[in-house]
XYZ file of C-alpha atoms in Angstrom:
686
model
C 0.282 0.164 -0.193
C 1.393 3.858 -1.086
C 2.595 5.669 1.976
C 0.633 8.931 -0.005
C -2.268 10.829 1.298
C -5.304 8.511 0.437
C -7.759 10.661 -1.977
C -10.909 10.669 -0.418
C -14.009 10.285 -3.129
C -17.579 10.655 -1.330
C -20.545 9.032 -3.136
C -22.900 12.768 -2.684
C -26.534 10.783 -3.738
C -25.573 7.733 -1.218
C -24.997 10.026 1.716
C -28.230 12.071 0.914
C -31.274 9.713 1.092
C -29.237 7.447 4.613
C -29.461 10.818 5.636
C -32.504 11.546 4.679
C -33.883 7.960 6.373
C -31.765 8.645 9.031
C -32.274 11.408 10.868
C -36.147 12.200 12.530
C -37.936 15.161 10.418
C -36.552 18.311 11.147
C -36.839 21.759 10.199
C -35.915 25.251 11.053
C -38.024 28.200 12.584
C -39.604 29.030 8.583
C -40.496 24.833 8.521
C -37.990 24.301 5.961
C -36.503 20.292 6.014
C -33.136 20.637 8.063
C -32.906 17.104 8.197
C -30.653 15.445 5.268
C -28.849 18.473 5.035
C -27.978 18.131 8.992
C -27.314 14.698 8.143
C -25.192 14.656 4.576
C -22.824 17.825 6.375
C -22.240 16.229 9.694
C -21.044 12.869 7.608
C -18.225 15.652 5.325
C -17.066 17.160 8.508
C -16.645 13.142 10.061
C -14.068 12.657 7.181
C -13.609 16.034 7.255
C -11.681 14.940 10.960
C -10.631 11.276 9.986
C -9.164 12.451 6.881
C -7.184 16.304 6.621
C -4.817 16.148 5.158
C -6.786 14.274 1.981
C -8.902 16.583 -0.778
C -13.193 14.686 -0.733
C -14.276 14.368 -3.391
C -18.815 14.656 -3.641
C -20.290 13.173 -5.749
C -23.544 13.310 -6.560
C -26.317 11.765 -9.797
C -27.294 14.127 -12.039
C -30.811 15.143 -13.540
C -32.676 12.891 -16.183
C -31.485 9.507 -17.516
C -28.326 7.922 -17.722
C -26.673 5.249 -20.289
C -28.177 2.486 -18.265
C -32.350 3.680 -18.915
C -31.214 3.571 -22.885
C -30.341 -0.643 -22.378
C -32.737 -1.629 -19.700
C -36.210 0.636 -19.455
C -37.221 -0.932 -16.158
C -34.033 0.418 -14.489
C -35.008 1.619 -11.547
C -38.364 2.369 -12.738
C -39.671 0.344 -9.020
C -37.705 4.123 -6.980
C -40.793 6.463 -6.158
C -39.758 10.072 -7.160
C -37.955 12.053 -5.034
C -39.758 13.117 -1.751
C -40.609 16.909 -2.049
C -38.913 17.982 1.361
C -35.946 15.546 0.309
C -35.808 17.792 -2.473
C -35.621 20.869 -0.992
C -32.963 19.972 1.241
C -30.694 19.153 -2.345
C -29.704 22.612 -3.092
C -28.224 23.957 0.024
C -26.127 20.750 0.784
C -24.521 21.907 -2.428
C -23.676 25.205 -0.898
C -22.715 23.905 2.093
C -20.326 22.451 0.418
C -19.385 24.542 -1.772
C -19.199 26.426 1.082
C -16.821 23.663 2.312
C -14.088 24.076 0.433
C -14.983 20.133 -1.715
C -15.166 20.104 -5.060
C -18.384 18.735 -6.420
C -18.925 16.702 -9.345
C -21.878 16.249 -10.857
C -21.780 14.624 -15.238
C -24.568 13.736 -16.984
C -25.710 11.071 -18.491
C -23.569 8.511 -15.696
C -24.127 8.160 -12.117
C -21.721 9.278 -9.387
C -20.991 5.337 -8.925
C -19.257 5.281 -12.716
C -17.662 9.402 -11.640
C -15.939 7.696 -8.770
C -15.169 3.990 -10.888
C -13.335 7.150 -12.900
C -11.176 9.059 -11.169
C -10.797 5.719 -8.406
C -9.464 4.240 -11.768
C -7.272 7.443 -12.027
C -5.709 7.184 -8.709
C -5.125 3.561 -9.724
C -2.504 4.620 -12.476
C -0.705 6.418 -10.667
C -0.362 4.195 -7.657
C -2.166 7.143 -5.718
C -4.471 5.338 -2.213
C -8.345 6.088 -2.653
C -10.444 5.956 0.052
C -14.350 5.870 -1.051
C -17.461 6.239 1.322
C -20.256 4.568 -0.304
C -23.650 2.669 0.939
C -23.059 1.045 -2.651
C -22.173 -2.492 -3.174
C -21.820 -1.880 -6.489
C -18.772 -0.692 -6.038
C -16.801 -3.184 -3.454
C -16.113 -4.509 -7.593
C -13.758 -1.678 -7.795
C -11.493 -2.467 -4.718
C -7.425 -3.241 -5.648
C -4.735 -2.716 -3.590
C -4.808 1.418 -4.643
C -8.730 1.189 -3.965
C -10.331 0.428 -0.720
C -14.097 1.452 1.178
C -15.256 3.201 3.721
C -17.822 0.868 5.315
C -20.049 3.923 6.159
C -22.258 1.348 8.422
C -19.348 0.591 10.547
C -17.708 3.194 9.732
C -14.406 0.494 9.292
C -12.183 -0.354 6.131
C -12.753 -2.055 3.768
C -10.044 -3.821 1.583
C -9.926 -6.596 -0.746
C -9.988 -9.482 2.454
C -12.180 -6.799 3.534
C -15.289 -7.343 0.280
C -14.459 -10.846 0.717
C -14.930 -11.418 4.152
C -17.854 -9.684 3.265
C -19.419 -10.494 0.407
C -17.772 -13.840 -0.423
C -16.444 -13.165 -3.122
C -13.453 -10.752 -4.109
C -14.140 -7.543 -5.707
C -13.121 -9.390 -9.409
C -16.455 -11.173 -9.403
C -19.056 -8.978 -7.232
C -20.161 -7.525 -11.058
C -20.648 -10.983 -11.498
C -22.068 -11.710 -8.171
C -24.995 -8.778 -8.286
C -25.688 -10.352 -12.230
C -27.213 -13.642 -10.564
C -28.493 -11.993 -8.161
C -30.363 -9.199 -9.202
C -30.030 -5.827 -7.060
C -34.060 -4.565 -5.684
C -32.761 -1.132 -4.843
C -31.819 -0.303 -8.987
C -34.083 -2.528 -10.667
C -31.665 -5.254 -11.996
C -33.273 -7.763 -12.930
C -31.305 -10.749 -12.514
C -32.026 -14.835 -12.294
C -35.396 -15.817 -11.518
C -34.925 -17.774 -8.603
C -30.448 -17.132 -7.522
C -30.530 -15.879 -4.218
C -27.572 -14.723 -2.049
C -26.298 -18.480 -1.518
C -27.152 -20.036 -5.124
C -24.697 -17.417 -6.654
C -22.727 -17.837 -4.228
C -22.669 -21.699 -4.608
C -21.990 -20.681 -8.286
C -19.521 -18.690 -8.398
C -17.672 -20.385 -5.577
C -17.817 -23.410 -7.126
C -17.230 -22.298 -11.273
C -16.020 -18.790 -11.397
C -17.267 -15.286 -13.274
C -20.464 -15.927 -15.469
C -18.325 -16.399 -18.846
C -17.390 -19.661 -16.600
C -20.752 -20.426 -15.503
C -22.124 -19.854 -18.864
C -19.329 -22.514 -20.250
C -19.539 -25.351 -17.660
C -23.563 -25.327 -16.535
C -22.939 -29.073 -17.055
C -21.569 -29.279 -14.306
C -24.528 -26.738 -11.908
C -25.677 -30.007 -10.742
C -22.489 -31.371 -9.298
C -22.481 -28.654 -6.649
C -23.024 -28.006 -3.500
C -25.254 -26.149 -2.891
C -29.735 -26.815 -2.697
C -30.891 -26.542 -6.192
C -28.110 -27.437 -7.779
C -29.315 -30.104 -10.035
C -32.027 -27.640 -11.324
C -30.306 -24.604 -11.802
C -28.589 -24.906 -15.351
C -32.336 -25.361 -17.100
C -32.779 -21.684 -14.924
C -29.473 -20.161 -16.047
C -29.820 -21.489 -19.897
C -33.090 -19.794 -19.878
C -32.633 -16.321 -18.442
C -28.559 -15.750 -19.811
C -29.894 -12.684 -21.618
C -31.338 -11.472 -18.148
C -28.263 -12.816 -16.044
C -25.247 -10.640 -18.889
C -28.579 -7.465 -19.312
C -28.121 -7.219 -15.491
C -24.394 -7.524 -15.900
C -23.700 -4.774 -17.951
C -26.549 -2.560 -16.029
C -23.846 -3.492 -12.737
C -20.704 -2.712 -13.650
C -18.836 0.603 -13.305
C -18.355 2.827 -16.435
C -14.523 3.684 -15.659
C -14.403 5.861 -18.677
C -16.274 8.787 -18.236
C -15.557 11.596 -19.981
C -14.614 14.031 -17.038
C -14.129 17.957 -16.946
C -11.164 17.693 -14.533
C -8.716 14.620 -14.000
C -8.109 13.517 -10.384
C -4.667 15.984 -10.166
C -6.924 18.990 -10.970
C -8.952 17.865 -7.769
C -8.017 20.372 -4.465
C -10.188 21.411 -1.395
C -9.908 25.131 -1.325
C -10.093 28.115 1.925
C -13.843 27.599 2.883
C -15.661 30.419 2.826
C -16.261 30.897 6.650
C -18.253 34.186 5.908
C -21.188 31.974 3.300
C -21.394 28.865 5.984
C -22.004 30.719 9.004
C -24.291 32.515 6.577
C -25.736 29.199 5.183
C -26.018 27.133 8.847
C -27.746 30.398 10.220
C -30.606 29.923 7.993
C -30.781 26.068 8.854
C -30.880 26.230 12.572
C -27.584 24.961 13.278
C -26.691 26.932 16.463
C -23.839 24.142 16.919
C -21.987 25.311 13.503
C -22.011 28.678 14.074
C -20.593 28.581 17.062
C -18.169 26.520 16.182
C -17.085 28.936 13.403
C -17.464 31.750 15.420
C -15.074 30.923 18.235
C -12.625 28.434 15.067
C -8.729 28.567 15.387
C -6.661 29.634 12.679
C -5.934 26.218 10.988
C -2.466 27.017 11.466
C -2.653 26.826 15.112
C -1.843 23.621 17.114
C -1.969 24.797 20.706
C -4.750 26.518 22.020
C -4.440 28.748 25.720
C -7.504 29.210 28.000
C -6.896 31.773 30.538
C -8.161 30.689 34.116
C -11.722 31.205 34.040
C -12.241 34.670 36.907
C -13.753 32.040 39.154
C -11.025 28.989 39.005
C -7.910 29.070 41.502
C -6.113 31.588 41.780
C -2.911 28.239 41.653
C -3.949 26.325 39.228
C -1.555 27.304 36.193
C -3.583 27.932 32.406
C -4.662 24.576 30.488
C -3.006 24.155 27.607
C -4.947 22.346 24.839
C -2.838 20.104 22.415
C -4.354 19.534 19.657
C -3.053 16.007 18.105
C -4.455 14.806 14.990
C -6.124 11.404 16.043
C -6.269 8.896 13.536
C -10.025 7.461 14.631
C -10.270 3.814 13.661
C -13.811 3.577 14.556
C -15.596 -0.024 14.484
C -18.922 -0.951 15.304
C -19.179 -4.947 16.270
C -21.914 -6.991 14.229
C -19.759 -10.482 14.251
C -19.717 -13.233 17.286
C -15.157 -13.306 16.232
C -14.870 -9.266 15.911
C -16.219 -9.355 19.734
C -13.885 -11.903 20.806
C -11.283 -9.448 19.175
C -11.837 -6.397 21.003
C -11.984 -9.121 23.604
C -8.971 -10.051 23.627
C -8.161 -6.079 23.357
C -9.661 -5.328 26.365
C -7.977 -7.901 28.257
C -4.504 -6.645 27.012
C -5.371 -3.422 27.488
C -3.654 -1.581 30.573
C -6.856 0.920 31.116
C -10.106 0.385 28.992
C -12.819 2.919 28.327
C -16.308 1.983 29.156
C -19.770 3.153 27.834
C -23.431 2.704 28.160
C -26.018 4.097 25.020
C -29.544 3.620 26.254
C -32.574 4.343 25.554
C -33.760 6.855 28.871
C -31.234 8.955 31.190
C -33.625 7.341 33.884
C -31.863 4.397 34.757
C -34.271 3.252 36.357
C -36.364 2.358 33.175
C -32.907 2.357 29.940
C -32.864 -0.508 28.370
C -29.055 -0.986 27.330
C -29.347 -0.892 22.914
C -24.629 -1.256 23.196
C -22.384 -1.071 24.931
C -18.572 0.420 23.308
C -15.398 0.492 24.308
C -11.902 2.431 23.721
C -8.189 0.634 24.127
C -5.715 3.247 22.890
C -6.168 6.887 21.497
C -9.000 6.593 18.570
C -9.308 3.131 18.639
C -12.997 1.918 19.840
C -15.501 -0.450 18.488
C -19.502 -0.065 19.161
C -21.251 -3.186 20.486
C -24.883 -2.863 19.629
C -27.094 -5.223 19.820
C -31.272 -3.235 21.282
C -31.316 -1.289 17.897
C -34.954 -2.013 16.764
C -35.736 0.765 13.508
C -37.161 -1.302 10.191
C -34.603 -2.656 7.947
C -31.768 -2.842 10.887
C -28.644 -4.775 9.961
C -28.319 -8.000 12.316
C -26.633 -7.476 14.775
C -25.347 -9.977 18.078
C -28.345 -11.200 20.680
C -27.819 -9.309 24.057
C -27.205 -12.776 25.861
C -24.832 -13.457 23.603
C -22.514 -10.008 24.233
C -22.768 -10.265 27.511
C -21.294 -13.926 27.527
C -18.147 -12.016 26.590
C -18.406 -8.821 28.466
C -19.615 -9.694 31.990
C -16.649 -11.910 33.673
C -14.495 -8.228 32.106
C -16.641 -5.892 32.968
C -16.951 -7.017 36.800
C -13.642 -8.381 36.819
C -11.396 -5.314 39.015
C -8.088 -5.952 37.812
C -9.144 -5.371 34.264
C -8.983 -1.348 34.707
C -11.929 1.031 33.598
C -12.881 4.671 32.852
C -15.605 6.370 32.235
C -17.753 9.071 31.982
C -19.825 9.352 34.778
C -19.730 6.176 35.268
C -22.353 5.742 37.929
C -24.752 5.317 35.464
C -23.048 3.140 33.226
C -22.351 1.042 37.026
C -26.432 1.989 37.885
C -27.455 0.246 33.989
C -24.793 -2.565 34.655
C -26.437 -2.969 37.642
C -30.190 -3.627 36.232
C -29.088 -5.591 33.660
C -26.996 -8.013 36.058
C -23.854 -6.667 36.008
C -21.779 -5.993 39.021
C -19.224 -3.063 37.777
C -15.931 -3.337 39.578
C -12.259 -1.878 39.104
C -13.658 2.105 38.461
C -10.139 3.536 37.948
C -10.760 6.801 36.899
C -14.000 8.326 35.842
C -13.238 12.333 33.181
C -16.131 13.813 34.665
C -14.686 13.418 38.404
C -11.206 14.659 37.366
C -12.404 17.497 35.226
C -14.429 18.745 38.636
C -11.581 17.793 41.171
C -9.594 19.341 39.266
C -10.970 23.400 38.081
C -15.132 22.942 39.595
C -15.659 25.849 38.100
C -13.268 25.856 34.910
C -16.456 23.965 32.458
C -19.295 22.008 33.375
C -18.470 18.533 33.269
C -20.266 17.021 30.285
C -18.262 15.307 27.883
C -18.298 17.625 25.063
C -17.182 20.644 26.714
C -14.041 18.932 28.195
C -13.294 17.362 24.638
C -13.673 21.096 23.585
C -11.154 22.248 26.647
C -9.252 20.196 26.917
C -8.640 18.395 23.279
C -9.930 21.565 21.230
C -12.249 18.914 19.819
C -15.583 19.559 18.940
C -16.875 15.851 19.588
C -20.685 14.886 17.549
C -23.866 16.046 19.350
C -26.894 14.065 20.792
C -29.240 16.157 18.815
C -26.833 15.884 15.492
C -28.396 12.194 15.459
C -30.929 12.429 17.320
C -32.517 15.667 16.422
C -34.585 17.322 19.188
C -38.212 17.612 21.186
C -41.602 15.964 20.729
C -39.388 14.487 17.164
C -35.775 13.548 19.272
C -34.807 9.428 18.193
C -34.532 7.320 21.214
C -30.741 5.665 20.569
C -32.329 1.790 19.733
C -34.238 4.002 16.702
C -31.048 5.533 15.601
C -29.680 3.931 12.735
C -26.203 1.749 12.884
C -24.107 4.238 10.808
C -24.554 7.496 12.710
C -25.066 5.201 16.413
C -21.684 3.882 16.127
C -19.009 6.631 15.460
C -21.066 8.422 17.999
C -20.821 5.319 21.082
C -17.123 4.819 19.294
C -16.190 7.948 19.858
C -18.388 9.314 23.573
C -15.582 6.184 24.767
C -12.117 6.785 22.848
C -12.562 10.718 24.336
C -13.452 9.753 27.785
C -9.747 7.986 27.051
C -8.275 10.784 25.332
C -9.544 12.698 28.395
C -7.884 11.105 30.966
C -5.011 11.009 29.497
C -5.049 14.520 29.778
C -6.723 15.716 33.005
C -4.637 12.853 35.436
C -1.031 14.329 35.133
C -2.589 17.717 35.257
C -3.785 16.082 39.123
C -1.391 13.279 40.024
C 0.735 16.933 40.269
C -0.766 18.141 43.594
C -0.733 14.614 45.689
C -3.977 16.821 47.294
C -6.213 17.614 44.247
C -5.856 13.303 43.541
C -6.279 12.575 46.897
C -9.204 14.060 46.737
C -10.080 12.082 43.466
C -8.824 8.674 44.588
C -9.977 8.416 48.305
C -12.906 10.459 48.481
C -14.681 11.108 44.797
C -13.939 8.130 43.479
C -15.017 4.838 46.844
C -18.336 7.233 46.309
C -19.054 6.415 42.813
C -20.110 2.635 43.930
C -22.364 3.878 47.282
C -23.782 6.682 45.679
C -25.389 4.017 42.947
C -26.025 0.997 45.444
C -28.183 3.894 47.490
C -30.121 5.686 44.564
C -31.005 1.565 42.550
C -32.276 1.436 46.440
C -34.229 4.434 46.739
C -36.512 6.891 48.980
C -40.015 4.473 50.393
C -42.679 6.056 50.218
C -45.924 6.436 51.689
C -48.216 7.319 48.883
C -51.301 7.583 50.548
C -50.096 9.628 53.823
C -48.666 12.371 50.322
C -52.408 12.376 48.999
C -53.706 13.381 52.458
C -51.432 15.927 53.046
C -52.080 17.117 48.753
C -55.589 17.061 49.902
C -55.155 19.430 53.592
C -52.517 21.350 51.320
C -55.231 22.740 48.981
C -58.491 23.572 51.790
C -55.399 25.554 53.335
C -54.371 27.170 49.916
C -57.734 28.124 48.734
C -58.431 30.036 52.602
C -54.934 31.581 51.898
C -55.942 32.956 48.874
C -59.757 34.142 50.308
C -57.552 36.194 52.940
C -55.162 37.446 50.284
C -58.526 38.824 47.902
C -60.166 40.178 51.301
C -57.063 41.989 52.404
C -56.871 43.106 49.439
C -60.424 44.146 48.607
C -61.128 42.520 45.312
C -60.220 39.082 43.579
C -57.049 38.637 42.272
C -55.043 35.556 40.895
C -52.061 35.558 43.019
C -49.814 33.979 40.927
C -49.727 36.572 38.235
C -47.032 39.102 38.931
C -47.887 42.161 36.874
C -51.836 41.672 38.868
C -49.955 41.142 42.014
C -47.651 44.117 41.448
C -51.588 46.630 40.979
C -52.976 45.038 44.051
C -49.572 46.314 46.096
C -48.074 49.202 44.681
C -51.003 50.614 43.226
C -54.552 49.769 44.559
C -52.569 49.433 48.774
C -49.618 51.756 47.308
C -46.829 50.041 49.285
C -43.317 51.113 48.836
C -41.529 49.821 46.089
C -38.817 47.817 47.177
C -37.328 47.067 43.537
C -37.943 46.164 39.573
C -37.543 44.300 37.516
C -35.404 44.508 34.564
C -38.126 45.997 32.209
C -38.613 48.724 35.141
C -42.137 46.895 36.290
C -42.034 46.499 40.051
C -40.712 43.057 41.803
C -42.467 40.519 43.706
C -39.874 38.324 44.486
C -39.592 36.819 47.378
C -37.064 38.660 49.216
C -39.187 41.872 47.682
C -42.403 39.837 50.052
C -40.188 39.207 52.887
C -40.015 42.885 53.271
C -42.839 43.965 52.914
C -44.048 40.967 55.045
C -42.478 42.633 58.602
C -44.800 45.986 58.055
C -47.901 44.417 55.795
C -50.582 41.473 56.117
C -51.080 40.795 52.610
C -47.294 39.889 52.179
C -46.730 37.630 54.613
C -50.115 36.330 53.552
C -48.990 35.439 50.026
C -45.540 34.009 51.252
C -47.403 31.153 52.903
C -49.162 30.968 49.859
C -45.979 30.331 47.325
C -44.255 28.577 49.756
C -47.079 26.041 50.236
C -47.825 26.111 46.670
C -45.054 25.393 45.660
C -44.637 22.478 48.357
C -47.991 20.658 46.509
C -46.352 20.757 43.033
C -43.351 19.817 43.411
C -43.350 17.502 46.358
C -47.028 15.999 47.507
C -48.684 15.765 43.911
C -45.797 15.563 42.381
C -43.688 12.276 43.629
C -46.823 9.592 43.664
C -45.434 9.738 40.267
C -42.495 9.057 40.212
C -42.603 5.794 42.057
C -41.207 2.977 40.676
C -43.790 0.501 39.670
C -41.427 -2.085 40.196
C -39.398 -1.365 44.045
C -42.457 1.206 44.779
C -40.052 3.483 46.006
C -38.607 7.371 44.716
C -35.078 7.117 42.633
C -32.973 10.482 42.761
C -30.023 11.007 41.061
C -26.682 12.241 43.097
C -24.659 15.015 41.740
C -20.459 14.946 42.387
C -19.640 17.737 40.329
C -23.553 19.659 40.433
C -21.383 22.416 42.980
C -19.224 24.730 43.094
C -18.341 23.298 46.471
C -18.410 20.397 46.437
C -21.508 19.081 48.428
C -23.576 16.661 46.358
C -25.831 17.866 44.702
C -29.668 15.844 43.440
C -32.128 15.958 40.902
C -35.411 13.812 39.433
C -36.815 14.609 41.895
C -34.374 17.080 43.756
C -35.163 15.433 47.658
C -32.686 17.689 49.515
C -34.767 21.048 48.528
C -37.628 20.130 50.329
C -38.495 22.448 53.903
C -37.407 22.251 56.340
C -37.866 24.578 58.355
C -41.999 25.048 57.966
C -44.246 22.463 59.719
C -45.495 21.160 56.205
C -41.914 20.168 54.822
C -40.619 18.161 57.212
C -44.232 16.145 57.188
C -42.719 15.175 53.557
C -39.308 14.576 54.723
């Protein structure tokens, strides 16, 4: 294989449909569809990260018929017309790709595959390595010493051996394979009655199409089901077989406006991209452009936050080009290979992908692992969308992984491992060997320097923008759960989580270990607390919903009584929850002193104002009691019974070790620490 930087050829049309069907139907505030745009451009950005020095050439199908339609009028006739909401997204996709400075080719009369094939063979003649990024199996016929495929499902590379492993035949027989089998997506007929096993039996037993038809008398002796009756079928449909061969053959002599030596990336037009991203309302990408560093910058120094400890040095971020080798594991032999990598690793990053942030109800969809910088895998077993590729079963994965996860000698690092520990526990795995947690490492190093989520930490300490969950799942009511996300998007996202976690640890731990007191806080306090808090959370708090319901009824009566008192003191009925009406009553009708104003100049009715007024006036005192009881009722006596887990009959909160600047624990969903203790009613809830 050549040491030259590879040329990357991107099948844009393949990406277009994959992105459209993989992402939820996203729109901007103007109603413009944006899902396919986001998906396609996200894939382009990923390729730019993976091949930072390569020229990326993006090829799309042209409108209208091709030479294959002249050969066979039914070619692709089974495909429905392009959806209107997808058609609207083509122009912005093209504009953004041009704005990114990527060469884009659309050649009339041929398909994107043919343009890619022509460029790939030009590169082969020049001994130039080529990576073809596509989801189209036809292009496997091009693979040779210089041409490899990026498998967009697993984000791994298919060379000659990979093609043989995937299809059962070498690249030079892929056309013959498609000629026999046909291709439903393109309406290539193939030979009726020939399925995958029959096609492989013929090709592996006799060779290509010409060899098969010259040795038809030998077909009956082959070892596949139906071999005895196959020769007459082949003879009957010989014309269809050779027509299919022609239709499946990628044209490699397309007349091109430019050859490979003339194709180069150009500097990105950031002003154009900012305008287009703004139109699409891709806020994260707009923010990235606004804060982008010069491409030549190799290190970024971030000044400490004004709230940071003055004894801590500025954080230097070394930007390192990482070759990312991410894999989505779909077979048992690849799972075994990763098991061996885990056993051999000094430290393993572990992350779970689930259907919910609620550890008590979440289903485990897959596990991601990283063993070295850039080397990570996602093992899915719970994706269940229509058309999902065959995955390993959860039982198979856990049979191999449970002993590894429970082995204390295999050291693990994670990002918020308490959540993963609880998820594993819910699925019968007692996670052991927790050596580090990057969320806690960041928190111990500087609790106020940044948020401690992985995306923020990757940006601060690695200078890297990660794939956001909303990039692959969408937002709002249409947001997908992880089991609904296509493997081609889920794999890189999940693998990156584990990879970034391992790299964050390598960036953070040297800074912490240089300060013995910080290292002690992490290793002697925070890390040992993880399993304790996980167990407390999963055990839950026993709640008497009958008593809470009774107290809620009593609170309703008292709140209604206070409302009547307030109306009497005000001399009229009004909405006690309306700041505007309350301000009019207090400061206009009753002429109470105005102590503070809001940002818009209206009288403030905040709690501290009412507390001061209550020292001298009766209505504010009634209002304060009304507010306190109404909040207690809505937040606790009404809500807590609805949060009781139907299985355990307990409430399960989440405790946060990195949620405050002072080092204390906090809790949420529900916040059990915030139940009032100064009032009798609050103490009753506790």
